[in-house]
C-alpha angles and dihedrals in degrees: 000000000000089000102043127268118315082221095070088076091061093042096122103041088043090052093043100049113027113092098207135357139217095285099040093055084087087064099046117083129248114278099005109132122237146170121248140164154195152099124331106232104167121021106195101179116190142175119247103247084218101047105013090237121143123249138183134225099191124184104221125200143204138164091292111027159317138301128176109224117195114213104203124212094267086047095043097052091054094030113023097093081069086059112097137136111271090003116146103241135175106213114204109191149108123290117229121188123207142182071333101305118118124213129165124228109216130224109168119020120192138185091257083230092064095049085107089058086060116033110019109107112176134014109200124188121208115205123169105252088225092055087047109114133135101274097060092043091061101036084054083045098058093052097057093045097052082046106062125168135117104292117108123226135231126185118200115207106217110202127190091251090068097251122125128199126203125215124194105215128206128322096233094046092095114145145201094248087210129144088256083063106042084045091056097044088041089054085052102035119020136273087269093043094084128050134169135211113218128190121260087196107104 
């Protein structure tokens, strides 16, 4: 790529929400299930030769190497509109090693910029309890608000003492833990103010 690797724009969310990559498949068993992602470099769709569906072998690529992913006729009719040449995708499937080739046989197939949308479950902020005052409640408040989406959020107080206090918020305060979103609470916060909890479940 003569101006770097699209994947460098998606660095953090890839980081955050892929269980494995390329290089670490070796170390993953035969049929477990994981979470990958990368970049689509070669889409080869097909037709099942039993049912005429179609079907898609796909080469996915991430920062060390390749994978071929097969998106069988069930995955492909719910997934396969995620399924473009040089999209940024988050494969969540089972991996399957052979005559010492691995593939993974996808089962659920997002746009990697979504991943958020689907597996992160909490979203906590962390204030000092001696910088808490109205204004940055309802500047933090603001940015939830303008960010809305399915994820609860929790705020830690942190106090002096070393004691912290966690607060549910409203029920209706769920957010869309995105990277519009972390950017906007990190201006306000700190880098270390915001924190999210992601699922380790493929």
């Amino acid at each position: 790529y003569m101006s770097g690797h699209p994947l460098t724009q998606y660095a953090r969310i890839l980081e955050q929400y892929r269980l494995t990559d390329v290089k670490g498949l070796g170390q993953i068993q035969d049929r477990s299930v994981t979470r990958i992602g990368g970049i689509v470099s070669v889409v080869d769709r097909k037709i099942s030769k039993n049912t005429k569906e179609p079907w898609a072998a796909v080469t996915l690529e991430d920062m060390d190497g390749t994978v071929e992913v097969l998106a069988f006729p069930d995955t492909y009719q719910n997934y396969g509109s995620f399924i473009l040449q040089d999209a940024a995708i988050l494969v969540c499937g089972e991996v399957q090693k052979r005559d010492e080739q691995t593939k993974i046989i996808a089962q659920e197939i997002y746009p990697l910029g979504d991943a958020p949308k689907h597996f992160a479950e909490r979203l906590g902020i962390h204030i000092a309890a001696a910088k808490l005052n109205d204004g940055m409640i309802e500047k933090v408040k603001d940015i939830l608000l303008s960010h809305p989406g399915t994820t609860p959020v929790i705020v830690c107080l942190q106090f002096p003492t070393g004691e912290k206090v966690f607060v549910d918020t409203d029920i209706r305060m769920k957010v869309l833990a995105d990277e519009k979103l972390l950017h906007a609470l990190e201006r306000e916060l700190g880098e270390n103010g915001v924190h999210v909890v992601i699922s380790r479940n493929p």
